[in-house]
């Protein structure tokens, strides 16, 4: 399974990177390909290419703010292949949310 994700919180410091780590760790444990874009005080890091987004099986948005360049993700969202979750929830329960993403 190929997973792409965006993590972002209002300050863009702790929760952004903690959510990124939680997603990457859980996906790698399951043998999934994963790429996580972070958005916060440092701007966009590890920016996802449109091809990468299009080829992914699922999009996870672990965000507490509006995503920059959100139009890149519209097709995944419109097709029901996206999951939105608060960054703090992803940090606490990564397995739960990856399980939900598998069912999309």
C-alpha positions as a printed Julia matrix, in Angstrom:
104×3 Matrix{Float64}:
   0.0    0.0    0.0
   1.22   3.5   -0.83
   0.37   6.18   1.72
   0.84   9.93   1.43
   0.16  12.27   4.31
   0.24  15.9    5.33
   0.82  16.93   8.93
   0.29  20.46  10.18
  -0.6   22.24  13.39
  -1.11  25.94  14.21
   2.45  26.52  15.44
   3.93  23.92  13.12
   6.46  22.68  15.6
   5.95  19.71  17.92
   2.68  18.08  16.81
   3.5   18.42  13.11
   6.66  16.36  13.43
   5.33  13.99  16.08
   2.38  13.12  13.81
   4.78  12.66  10.89
   6.86  10.24  12.95
   3.78   8.31  14.14
   2.52   7.85  10.57
   5.91   6.83   9.2
   6.58   4.39  12.04
   3.2    2.65  11.76
   3.34   2.44   7.95
   6.88   1.06   7.94
   5.85  -1.52  10.55
   3.21  -2.72   8.06
   5.57  -2.65   5.09
   3.82   0.28   3.37
   5.44   2.93   1.21
   4.93   6.26   2.93
   5.75   9.9    2.25
   4.79  12.67   4.65
   4.71  16.38   3.84
   4.94  18.72   6.82
   3.52  22.22   6.9
   4.21  24.69   9.66
   6.48  27.46  10.83
   9.22  26.23   8.47
   6.84  26.31   5.5
   6.28  23.18   3.41
   8.89  20.47   3.88
   9.12  17.17   1.94
   6.6   18.57  -0.53
   4.58  15.83  -2.23
   4.72  15.78  -6.01
   1.4   15.5   -7.87
   2.46  12.14  -9.39
   3.17  10.76  -5.91
  -0.24  11.92  -4.65
  -2.02  10.46  -7.7
  -0.31   7.07  -7.35
  -1.0    6.74  -3.61
  -3.71   4.41  -2.37
  -4.69   6.75   0.43
  -4.14  10.28   1.72
  -3.97  11.03   5.44
  -4.48  14.61   6.55
  -3.29  14.93  10.15
  -3.91  18.65  10.27
  -5.32  21.25  12.62
  -5.05  24.12  10.14
  -5.86  24.66   6.46
  -3.46  22.87   4.13
  -1.41  24.97   1.72
  -1.9   24.15  -1.98
  -4.89  22.0   -1.0
  -6.06  21.67  -4.61
  -3.33  19.02  -5.09
  -5.37  16.68  -2.89
  -8.9   17.32  -4.22
  -9.05  14.2   -6.38
  -8.14  11.89  -3.45
 -10.63  13.66  -1.19
 -13.42  13.6   -3.79
 -12.87   9.89  -4.47
 -13.16   9.03  -0.77
  -9.54   7.96  -0.51
  -8.61  10.38   2.27
  -8.74  10.37   6.04
  -8.7   13.52   8.18
  -7.59  13.4   11.78
  -6.3   15.81  14.43
  -2.5   15.6   14.76
  -2.76  14.86  18.5
  -5.07  11.91  17.82
  -2.66  10.51  15.2
   0.19  10.75  17.7
  -1.8    8.84  20.35
  -3.46   6.21  18.12
  -1.52   5.72  14.87
  -2.53   2.06  14.46
  -6.23   2.94  14.77
  -6.05   5.54  12.01
  -3.87   3.47   9.68
  -6.44   0.67  10.14
  -9.16   3.14   9.07
  -7.08   4.27   6.08
  -6.7    0.64   4.94
 -10.47   0.34   4.65
 -10.89   3.34   2.33
